[in-house]
Amino acid sequence: MKNLLKLDVLTREAFAPYGDVIECREGEFHHINNGMVERYHDLASVQAGAPEGRIGISLMRATPYRLPHEVDFLERHPLSSQAFMPTSATRFIIVVAPRGPTVALADVRGFISQPGQGVNYAPGVWHHVLFATEACDFIVVDRVGGGPNCDKFNFDAGDRPVIADAPFVH
């Protein structure tokens, strides 16, 4: 298949150029509430940008995409970060490209999350819209308010990344 996009396992280190991985990791918490709660503190840098923006928390109900899937566009939010956290132990696909005025096909990366992981896209990072592998609700933390905060990059028909299959997706 032309322009086949390999999906790497989502790790903090691999995803760092694009934002934050949100997850509970062994030993990275402190106890609160009389020792009954483990707090995994400050996992993502939430940014609202511009004076007319503020941070909002939303829920999204995602329908799964069918594979293979041809990626025809990516979007970015130049003024703010955007976080996605599934509400159940599911995986989802993440497609990203570095900040910049356009997207080069060679720079597009694909990841597959592990159950319990979410992501926070840094401002200006190109990304695919929410790409569920099964029906799931997601908590979304992002900017709400006035001003333009969504740009779209359309791939040419012959230069589109293709996700043929995703490991662990049934």
PDB file of C-alpha atoms in Angstrom:
ATOM      1  CA  MET A   1       0.000   0.000   0.000  1.00  0.00           C
ATOM      2  CA  LYS A   2       1.308   3.450  -0.920  1.00  0.00           C
ATOM      3  CA  ASN A   3       2.235   5.836   1.945  1.00  0.00           C
ATOM      4  CA  LEU A   4       1.624   3.204   4.626  1.00  0.00           C
ATOM      5  CA  LEU A   5       1.822   4.831   8.061  1.00  0.00           C
ATOM      6  CA  LYS A   6       3.452   2.688  10.748  1.00  0.00           C
ATOM      7  CA  LEU A   7       1.846   2.964  14.195  1.00  0.00           C
ATOM      8  CA  ASP A   8       4.332   3.072  17.079  1.00  0.00           C
ATOM      9  CA  VAL A   9       3.420   2.325  20.673  1.00  0.00           C
ATOM     10  CA  LEU A  10       2.639   5.603  22.434  1.00  0.00           C
ATOM     11  CA  THR A  11       5.355   6.580  24.928  1.00  0.00           C
ATOM     12  CA  ARG A  12       6.128   9.861  26.665  1.00  0.00           C
ATOM     13  CA  GLU A  13       9.541  10.020  25.058  1.00  0.00           C
ATOM     14  CA  ALA A  14       8.401   9.355  21.486  1.00  0.00           C
ATOM     15  CA  PHE A  15       5.439  11.751  21.752  1.00  0.00           C
ATOM     16  CA  ALA A  16       7.335  14.596  23.508  1.00  0.00           C
ATOM     17  CA  PRO A  17       7.835  16.708  20.318  1.00  0.00           C
ATOM     18  CA  TYR A  18       4.030  16.810  19.888  1.00  0.00           C
ATOM     19  CA  GLY A  19       2.799  17.240  23.467  1.00  0.00           C
ATOM     20  CA  ASP A  20       2.179  15.166  26.577  1.00  0.00           C
ATOM     21  CA  VAL A  21       1.100  11.585  27.242  1.00  0.00           C
ATOM     22  CA  ILE A  22      -1.435  11.485  30.056  1.00  0.00           C
ATOM     23  CA  GLU A  23      -1.190   8.283  32.092  1.00  0.00           C
ATOM     24  CA  CYS A  24      -0.693   6.853  35.563  1.00  0.00           C
ATOM     25  CA  ARG A  25       2.807   5.421  35.882  1.00  0.00           C
ATOM     26  CA  GLU A  26       4.057   3.322  38.747  1.00  0.00           C
ATOM     27  CA  GLY A  27       5.797   5.370  41.422  1.00  0.00           C
ATOM     28  CA  GLU A  28       4.869   8.766  39.954  1.00  0.00           C
ATOM     29  CA  PHE A  29       2.165   9.741  42.454  1.00  0.00           C
ATOM     30  CA  HIS A  30       1.675  11.006  45.957  1.00  0.00           C
ATOM     31  CA  HIS A  31      -1.088  10.037  48.348  1.00  0.00           C
ATOM     32  CA  ILE A  32      -3.889  12.461  49.267  1.00  0.00           C
ATOM     33  CA  ASN A  33      -7.252  12.192  51.037  1.00  0.00           C
ATOM     34  CA  ASN A  34      -5.986  10.268  54.060  1.00  0.00           C
ATOM     35  CA  GLY A  35      -3.994   7.903  51.840  1.00  0.00           C
ATOM     36  CA  MET A  36      -7.046   6.720  49.916  1.00  0.00           C
ATOM     37  CA  VAL A  37      -6.154   8.433  46.617  1.00  0.00           C
ATOM     38  CA  GLU A  38      -3.030   8.330  44.469  1.00  0.00           C
ATOM     39  CA  ARG A  39      -2.594  11.700  42.751  1.00  0.00           C
ATOM     40  CA  TYR A  40      -0.649  11.657  39.480  1.00  0.00           C
ATOM     41  CA  HIS A  41       0.068  15.354  39.435  1.00  0.00           C
ATOM     42  CA  ASP A  42       0.524  17.856  36.595  1.00  0.00           C
ATOM     43  CA  LEU A  43       0.582  15.395  33.690  1.00  0.00           C
ATOM     44  CA  ALA A  44      -0.020  17.904  30.889  1.00  0.00           C
ATOM     45  CA  SER A  45       0.538  21.572  30.175  1.00  0.00           C
ATOM     46  CA  VAL A  46      -2.903  23.005  29.382  1.00  0.00           C
ATOM     47  CA  GLN A  47      -2.682  26.266  27.418  1.00  0.00           C
ATOM     48  CA  ALA A  48      -5.549  28.582  26.458  1.00  0.00           C
ATOM     49  CA  GLY A  49      -3.755  31.371  24.583  1.00  0.00           C
ATOM     50  CA  ALA A  50      -5.218  34.766  23.651  1.00  0.00           C
ATOM     51  CA  PRO A  51      -7.162  36.842  26.179  1.00  0.00           C
ATOM     52  CA  GLU A  52     -10.615  35.861  24.889  1.00  0.00           C
ATOM     53  CA  GLY A  53      -9.939  32.131  25.367  1.00  0.00           C
ATOM     54  CA  ARG A  54     -10.456  29.985  28.449  1.00  0.00           C
ATOM     55  CA  ILE A  55     -10.060  26.316  29.286  1.00  0.00           C
ATOM     56  CA  GLY A  56     -13.165  24.147  28.951  1.00  0.00           C
ATOM     57  CA  ILE A  57     -13.843  20.501  29.767  1.00  0.00           C
ATOM     58  CA  SER A  58     -16.061  18.637  27.310  1.00  0.00           C
ATOM     59  CA  LEU A  59     -17.143  15.080  26.603  1.00  0.00           C
ATOM     60  CA  MET A  60     -17.011  13.564  23.123  1.00  0.00           C
ATOM     61  CA  ARG A  61     -18.656  10.320  22.062  1.00  0.00           C
ATOM     62  CA  ALA A  62     -16.487   8.749  19.357  1.00  0.00           C
ATOM     63  CA  THR A  63     -17.532   6.284  16.683  1.00  0.00           C
ATOM     64  CA  PRO A  64     -14.703   4.011  15.516  1.00  0.00           C
ATOM     65  CA  TYR A  65     -13.064   4.489  12.146  1.00  0.00           C
ATOM     66  CA  ARG A  66     -12.799   1.532   9.774  1.00  0.00           C
ATOM     67  CA  LEU A  67      -9.404   0.392   8.592  1.00  0.00           C
ATOM     68  CA  PRO A  68      -7.766   0.817   6.199  1.00  0.00           C
ATOM     69  CA  HIS A  69      -8.118   4.589   6.514  1.00  0.00           C
ATOM     70  CA  GLU A  70      -6.657   7.216   4.197  1.00  0.00           C
ATOM     71  CA  VAL A  71      -5.748  10.394   6.090  1.00  0.00           C
ATOM     72  CA  ASP A  72      -6.992  13.235   3.900  1.00  0.00           C
ATOM     73  CA  PHE A  73      -6.341  16.117   6.309  1.00  0.00           C
ATOM     74  CA  LEU A  74      -4.790  17.160   9.608  1.00  0.00           C
ATOM     75  CA  GLU A  75      -5.750  20.073  11.825  1.00  0.00           C
ATOM     76  CA  ARG A  76      -3.960  22.225  14.378  1.00  0.00           C
ATOM     77  CA  HIS A  77      -4.906  24.661  17.109  1.00  0.00           C
ATOM     78  CA  PRO A  78      -2.368  27.512  17.042  1.00  0.00           C
ATOM     79  CA  LEU A  79      -3.634  29.209  20.220  1.00  0.00           C
ATOM     80  CA  SER A  80      -4.005  26.287  22.591  1.00  0.00           C
ATOM     81  CA  SER A  81      -3.346  22.748  23.635  1.00  0.00           C
ATOM     82  CA  GLN A  82      -5.981  20.025  23.250  1.00  0.00           C
ATOM     83  CA  ALA A  83      -6.181  16.947  25.513  1.00  0.00           C
ATOM     84  CA  PHE A  84      -8.071  13.683  24.924  1.00  0.00           C
ATOM     85  CA  MET A  85      -8.561  11.050  27.632  1.00  0.00           C
ATOM     86  CA  PRO A  86     -10.757   7.979  27.045  1.00  0.00           C
ATOM     87  CA  THR A  87     -13.221   7.209  29.830  1.00  0.00           C
ATOM     88  CA  SER A  88     -12.755   3.457  29.421  1.00  0.00           C
ATOM     89  CA  ALA A  89      -9.750   1.168  28.975  1.00  0.00           C
ATOM     90  CA  THR A  90      -9.528   1.426  25.212  1.00  0.00           C
ATOM     91  CA  ARG A  91      -6.904   2.221  22.607  1.00  0.00           C
ATOM     92  CA  PHE A  92      -7.042   4.989  20.034  1.00  0.00           C
ATOM     93  CA  ILE A  93      -4.892   6.065  17.116  1.00  0.00           C
ATOM     94  CA  ILE A  94      -2.868   9.264  17.125  1.00  0.00           C
ATOM     95  CA  VAL A  95      -1.549  10.793  13.883  1.00  0.00           C
ATOM     96  CA  VAL A  96       0.682  13.876  14.226  1.00  0.00           C
ATOM     97  CA  ALA A  97       3.096  16.114  12.378  1.00  0.00           C
ATOM     98  CA  PRO A  98       5.417  18.853  13.674  1.00  0.00           C
ATOM     99  CA  ARG A  99       4.455  22.499  13.971  1.00  0.00           C
ATOM    100  CA  GLY A 100       4.926  24.522  10.811  1.00  0.00           C
ATOM    101  CA  PRO A 101       2.988  26.244   8.044  1.00  0.00           C
ATOM    102  CA  THR A 102       2.408  22.980   6.127  1.00  0.00           C
ATOM    103  CA  VAL A 103       2.797  19.229   6.573  1.00  0.00           C
ATOM    104  CA  ALA A 104       5.381  17.065   4.794  1.00  0.00           C
ATOM    105  CA  LEU A 105       4.273  13.459   4.294  1.00  0.00           C
ATOM    106  CA  ALA A 106       7.689  12.236   5.503  1.00  0.00           C
ATOM    107  CA  ASP A 107       7.143  13.990   8.863  1.00  0.00           C
ATOM    108  CA  VAL A 108       3.795  12.357   9.682  1.00  0.00           C
ATOM    109  CA  ARG A 109       3.950   9.926  12.641  1.00  0.00           C
ATOM    110  CA  GLY A 110       1.410   7.457  13.910  1.00  0.00           C
ATOM    111  CA  PHE A 111       0.935   6.059  17.413  1.00  0.00           C
ATOM    112  CA  ILE A 112      -1.455   3.679  19.092  1.00  0.00           C
ATOM    113  CA  SER A 113      -2.271   4.303  22.726  1.00  0.00           C
ATOM    114  CA  GLN A 114      -2.414   1.680  25.411  1.00  0.00           C
ATOM    115  CA  PRO A 115      -5.490   1.367  27.646  1.00  0.00           C
ATOM    116  CA  GLY A 116      -5.359   4.131  30.257  1.00  0.00           C
ATOM    117  CA  GLN A 117      -3.372   6.599  28.141  1.00  0.00           C
ATOM    118  CA  GLY A 118      -4.485   9.964  26.800  1.00  0.00           C
ATOM    119  CA  VAL A 119      -2.698  12.726  24.914  1.00  0.00           C
ATOM    120  CA  ASN A 120      -2.377  16.482  25.089  1.00  0.00           C
ATOM    121  CA  TYR A 121      -1.439  18.069  21.747  1.00  0.00           C
ATOM    122  CA  ALA A 122       0.831  21.102  22.137  1.00  0.00           C
ATOM    123  CA  PRO A 123      -0.324  24.342  20.490  1.00  0.00           C
ATOM    124  CA  GLY A 124       0.302  24.324  16.745  1.00  0.00           C
ATOM    125  CA  VAL A 125       0.947  20.574  16.415  1.00  0.00           C
ATOM    126  CA  TRP A 126      -0.785  19.070  13.374  1.00  0.00           C
ATOM    127  CA  HIS A 127      -2.989  16.091  14.273  1.00  0.00           C
ATOM    128  CA  HIS A 128      -5.760  13.874  12.985  1.00  0.00           C
ATOM    129  CA  VAL A 129      -9.188  14.383  14.506  1.00  0.00           C
ATOM    130  CA  LEU A 130     -10.191  11.972  17.300  1.00  0.00           C
ATOM    131  CA  PHE A 131      -9.515   8.477  15.893  1.00  0.00           C
ATOM    132  CA  ALA A 132     -11.270   5.870  18.003  1.00  0.00           C
ATOM    133  CA  THR A 133     -10.711   2.153  17.469  1.00  0.00           C
ATOM    134  CA  GLU A 134     -13.966   1.305  19.275  1.00  0.00           C
ATOM    135  CA  ALA A 135     -16.964   3.285  20.489  1.00  0.00           C
ATOM    136  CA  CYS A 136     -15.888   5.311  23.508  1.00  0.00           C
ATOM    137  CA  ASP A 137     -16.444   8.568  25.339  1.00  0.00           C
ATOM    138  CA  PHE A 138     -13.491  10.934  25.740  1.00  0.00           C
ATOM    139  CA  ILE A 139     -12.883  13.760  28.188  1.00  0.00           C
ATOM    140  CA  VAL A 140     -11.550  16.722  26.201  1.00  0.00           C
ATOM    141  CA  VAL A 141      -9.743  19.681  27.764  1.00  0.00           C
ATOM    142  CA  ASP A 142      -9.188  22.541  25.357  1.00  0.00           C
ATOM    143  CA  ARG A 143      -9.729  26.199  24.606  1.00  0.00           C
ATOM    144  CA  VAL A 144     -13.191  27.612  24.234  1.00  0.00           C
ATOM    145  CA  GLY A 145     -13.926  31.208  23.300  1.00  0.00           C
ATOM    146  CA  GLY A 146     -13.551  33.672  20.472  1.00  0.00           C
ATOM    147  CA  GLY A 147     -10.871  33.946  17.857  1.00  0.00           C
ATOM    148  CA  PRO A 148      -9.704  31.564  15.144  1.00  0.00           C
ATOM    149  CA  ASN A 149      -8.094  28.453  16.631  1.00  0.00           C
ATOM    150  CA  CYS A 150      -8.380  25.694  14.045  1.00  0.00           C
ATOM    151  CA  ASP A 151      -6.348  25.427  10.843  1.00  0.00           C
ATOM    152  CA  LYS A 152      -6.688  22.578   8.359  1.00  0.00           C
ATOM    153  CA  PHE A 153      -4.071  21.046   6.057  1.00  0.00           C
ATOM    154  CA  ASN A 154      -5.390  18.933   3.160  1.00  0.00           C
ATOM    155  CA  PHE A 155      -3.122  16.271   1.656  1.00  0.00           C
ATOM    156  CA  ASP A 156      -3.032  15.892  -2.112  1.00  0.00           C
ATOM    157  CA  ALA A 157      -4.921  12.795  -3.270  1.00  0.00           C
ATOM    158  CA  GLY A 158      -1.723  10.898  -4.161  1.00  0.00           C
ATOM    159  CA  ASP A 159       0.194  11.878  -1.019  1.00  0.00           C
ATOM    160  CA  ARG A 160      -2.071  10.732   1.789  1.00  0.00           C
ATOM    161  CA  PRO A 161      -0.836   8.605   4.684  1.00  0.00           C
ATOM    162  CA  VAL A 162      -2.711   5.305   4.960  1.00  0.00           C
ATOM    163  CA  ILE A 163      -3.352   3.370   8.150  1.00  0.00           C
ATOM    164  CA  ALA A 164      -3.791  -0.198   6.965  1.00  0.00           C
ATOM    165  CA  ASP A 165      -4.064  -1.963  10.310  1.00  0.00           C
ATOM    166  CA  ALA A 166      -3.548  -1.215  13.963  1.00  0.00           C
ATOM    167  CA  PRO A 167      -1.983  -3.651  16.388  1.00  0.00           C
ATOM    168  CA  PHE A 168      -4.349  -4.814  19.144  1.00  0.00           C
ATOM    169  CA  VAL A 169      -7.417  -3.533  17.265  1.00  0.00           C
ATOM    170  CA  HIS A 170      -9.993  -6.238  16.619  1.00  0.00           C
TER     171      HIS A 170
END
